mmCIF file of C-alpha atoms in Angstrom:
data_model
loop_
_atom_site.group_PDB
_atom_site.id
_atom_site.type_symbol
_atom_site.label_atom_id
_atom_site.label_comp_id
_atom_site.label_asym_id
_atom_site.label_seq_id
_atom_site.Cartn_x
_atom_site.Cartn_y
_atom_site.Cartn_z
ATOM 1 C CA UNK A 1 4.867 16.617 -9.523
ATOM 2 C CA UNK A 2 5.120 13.221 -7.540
ATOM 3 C CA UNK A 3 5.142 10.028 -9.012
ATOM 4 C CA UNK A 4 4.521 6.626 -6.861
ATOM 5 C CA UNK A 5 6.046 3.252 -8.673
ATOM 6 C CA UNK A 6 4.622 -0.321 -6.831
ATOM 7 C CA UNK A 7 6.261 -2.654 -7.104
ATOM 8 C CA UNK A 8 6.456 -6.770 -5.662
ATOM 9 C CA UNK A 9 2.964 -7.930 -6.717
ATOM 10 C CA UNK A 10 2.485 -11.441 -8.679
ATOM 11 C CA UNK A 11 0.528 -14.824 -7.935
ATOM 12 C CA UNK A 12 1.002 -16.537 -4.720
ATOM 13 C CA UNK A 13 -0.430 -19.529 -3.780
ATOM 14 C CA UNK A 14 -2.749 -19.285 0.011
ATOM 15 C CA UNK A 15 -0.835 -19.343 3.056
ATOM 16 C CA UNK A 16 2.126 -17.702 1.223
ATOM 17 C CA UNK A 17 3.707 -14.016 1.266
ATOM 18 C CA UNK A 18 4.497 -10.962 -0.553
ATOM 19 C CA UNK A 19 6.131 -7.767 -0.196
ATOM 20 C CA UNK A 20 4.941 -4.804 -2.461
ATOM 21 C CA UNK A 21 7.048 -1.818 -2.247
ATOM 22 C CA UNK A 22 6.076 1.713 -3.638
ATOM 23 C CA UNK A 23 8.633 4.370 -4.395
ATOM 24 C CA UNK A 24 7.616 7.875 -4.176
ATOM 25 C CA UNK A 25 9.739 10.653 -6.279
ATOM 26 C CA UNK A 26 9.220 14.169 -7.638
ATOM 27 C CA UNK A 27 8.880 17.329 -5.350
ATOM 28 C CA UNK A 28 8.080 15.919 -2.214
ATOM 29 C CA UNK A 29 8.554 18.371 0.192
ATOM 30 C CA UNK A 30 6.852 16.950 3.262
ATOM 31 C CA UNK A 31 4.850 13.647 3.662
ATOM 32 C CA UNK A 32 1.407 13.807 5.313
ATOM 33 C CA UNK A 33 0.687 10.516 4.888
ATOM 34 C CA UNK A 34 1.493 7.468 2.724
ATOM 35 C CA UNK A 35 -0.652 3.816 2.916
ATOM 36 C CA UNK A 36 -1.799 1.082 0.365
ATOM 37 C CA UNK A 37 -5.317 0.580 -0.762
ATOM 38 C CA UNK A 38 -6.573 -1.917 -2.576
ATOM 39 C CA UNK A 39 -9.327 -2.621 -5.131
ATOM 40 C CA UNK A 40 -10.618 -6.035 -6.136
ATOM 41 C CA UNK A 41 -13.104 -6.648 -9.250
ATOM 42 C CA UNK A 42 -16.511 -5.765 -9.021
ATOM 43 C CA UNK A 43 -15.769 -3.928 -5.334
ATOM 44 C CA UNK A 44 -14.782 -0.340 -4.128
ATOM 45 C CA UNK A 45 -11.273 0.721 -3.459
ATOM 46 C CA UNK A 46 -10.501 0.229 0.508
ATOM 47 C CA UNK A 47 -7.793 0.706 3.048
ATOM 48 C CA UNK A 48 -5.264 -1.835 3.822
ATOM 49 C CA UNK A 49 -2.523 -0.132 5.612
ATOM 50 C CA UNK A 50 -1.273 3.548 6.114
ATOM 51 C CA UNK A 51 1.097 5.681 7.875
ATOM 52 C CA UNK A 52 0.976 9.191 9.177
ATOM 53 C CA UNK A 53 4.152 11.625 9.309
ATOM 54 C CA UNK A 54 3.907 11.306 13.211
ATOM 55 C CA UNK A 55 4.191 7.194 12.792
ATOM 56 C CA UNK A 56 0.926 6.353 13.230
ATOM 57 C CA UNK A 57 -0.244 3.086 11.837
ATOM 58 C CA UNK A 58 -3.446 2.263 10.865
ATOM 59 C CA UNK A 59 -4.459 -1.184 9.465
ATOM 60 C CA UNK A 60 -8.209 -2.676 8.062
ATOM 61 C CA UNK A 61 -9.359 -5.520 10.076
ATOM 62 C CA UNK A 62 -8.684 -8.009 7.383
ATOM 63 C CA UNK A 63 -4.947 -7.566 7.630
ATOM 64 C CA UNK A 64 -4.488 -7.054 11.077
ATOM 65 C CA UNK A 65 -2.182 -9.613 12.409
ATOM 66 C CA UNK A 66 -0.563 -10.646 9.080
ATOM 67 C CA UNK A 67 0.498 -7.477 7.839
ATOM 68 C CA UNK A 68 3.585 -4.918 8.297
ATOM 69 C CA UNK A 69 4.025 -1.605 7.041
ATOM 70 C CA UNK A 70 7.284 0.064 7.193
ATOM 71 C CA UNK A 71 8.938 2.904 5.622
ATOM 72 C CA UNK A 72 13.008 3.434 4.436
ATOM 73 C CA UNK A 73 14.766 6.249 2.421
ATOM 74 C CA UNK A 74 13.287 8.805 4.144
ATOM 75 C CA UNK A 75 10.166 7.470 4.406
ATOM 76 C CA UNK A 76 10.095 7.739 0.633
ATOM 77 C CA UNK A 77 9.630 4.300 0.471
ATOM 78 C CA UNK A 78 6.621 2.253 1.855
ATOM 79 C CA UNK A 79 6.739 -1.666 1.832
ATOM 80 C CA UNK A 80 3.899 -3.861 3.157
ATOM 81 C CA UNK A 81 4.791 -7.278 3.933
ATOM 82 C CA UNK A 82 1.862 -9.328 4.156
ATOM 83 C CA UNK A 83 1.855 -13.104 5.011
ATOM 84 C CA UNK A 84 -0.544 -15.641 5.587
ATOM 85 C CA UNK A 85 -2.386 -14.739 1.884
ATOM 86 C CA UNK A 86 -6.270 -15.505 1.541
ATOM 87 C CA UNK A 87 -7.372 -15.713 -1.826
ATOM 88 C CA UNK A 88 -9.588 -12.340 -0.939
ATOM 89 C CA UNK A 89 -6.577 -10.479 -0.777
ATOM 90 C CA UNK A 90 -6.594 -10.962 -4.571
ATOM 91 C CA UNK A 91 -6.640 -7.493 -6.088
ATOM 92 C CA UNK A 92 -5.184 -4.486 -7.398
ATOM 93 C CA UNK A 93 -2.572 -2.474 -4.523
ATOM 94 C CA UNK A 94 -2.205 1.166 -4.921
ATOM 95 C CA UNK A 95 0.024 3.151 -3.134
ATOM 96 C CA UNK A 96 -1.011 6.969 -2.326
ATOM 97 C CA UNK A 97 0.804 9.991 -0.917
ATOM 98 C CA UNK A 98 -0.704 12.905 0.800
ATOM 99 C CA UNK A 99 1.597 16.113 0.874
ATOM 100 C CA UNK A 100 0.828 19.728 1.908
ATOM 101 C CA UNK A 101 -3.552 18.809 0.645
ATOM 102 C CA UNK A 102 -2.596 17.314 -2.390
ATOM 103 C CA UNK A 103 -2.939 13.384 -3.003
ATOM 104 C CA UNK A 104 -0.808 11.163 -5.322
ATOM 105 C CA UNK A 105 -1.569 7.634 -6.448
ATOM 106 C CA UNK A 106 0.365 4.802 -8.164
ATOM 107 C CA UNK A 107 -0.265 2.886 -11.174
ATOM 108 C CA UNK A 108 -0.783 -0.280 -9.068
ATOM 109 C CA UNK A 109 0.016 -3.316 -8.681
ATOM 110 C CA UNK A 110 -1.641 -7.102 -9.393
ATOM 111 C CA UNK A 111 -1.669 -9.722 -6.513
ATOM 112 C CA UNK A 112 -3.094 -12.785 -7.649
ATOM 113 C CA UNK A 113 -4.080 -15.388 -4.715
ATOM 114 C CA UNK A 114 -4.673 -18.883 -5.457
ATOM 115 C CA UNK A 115 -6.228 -21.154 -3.812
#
């Protein structure tokens, strides 16, 4: 079993920045791929950021520019730094895993964006 713990969300005024982290433990044997998604109220769950295994980044439009993800222990461990906060980005981050076909989520995590 894997389990995924995010981590760094809160309320941030617009124009500021956050760092949400996600630790991944548990029989991880390999990792596919690991990214943050992100679901605000009222609207489906989308893509913000992800990483393959090979290093390949992928990021949605909307955070293009003002957005880093990164990886440490491993790879185990998947920040995403984002500055430059629009009150859109208010919403709930979830982290995921993909190993060997199967796919792990987190709990999530709340960032708040005032304006």
């Amino acid at each position: 079993q894997v389990q995924l713990v995010e981590s760094g969300g809160g309320l941030v005024q617009a124009g500021g920045s956050l760092t949400l982290s996600c630790a991944a433990s548990g029989s991880i044997l390999s990792i596919d791929e690991m990214g943050w998604y992100r679901q605000a109220p009222g609207k489906q769950r989308e893509l913000v950021a992800r990483i393959t295994d090979g290093g390949n980044l992928n990021y949605a439009n909307s955070v293009k520019g003002r957005s880093t993800l990164s990886r440490a222990n491993r790879g185990k461990t998947l920040y995403l730094q984002m500055n430059s906060l629009k009150p859109e980005d208010t919403a709930v981050y979830y982290c995921n895993l993909l190993t060997r076909g199967a796919l792990y989520w987190g709990q999530g995590t709340q960032v708040t964006v005032s304006s």
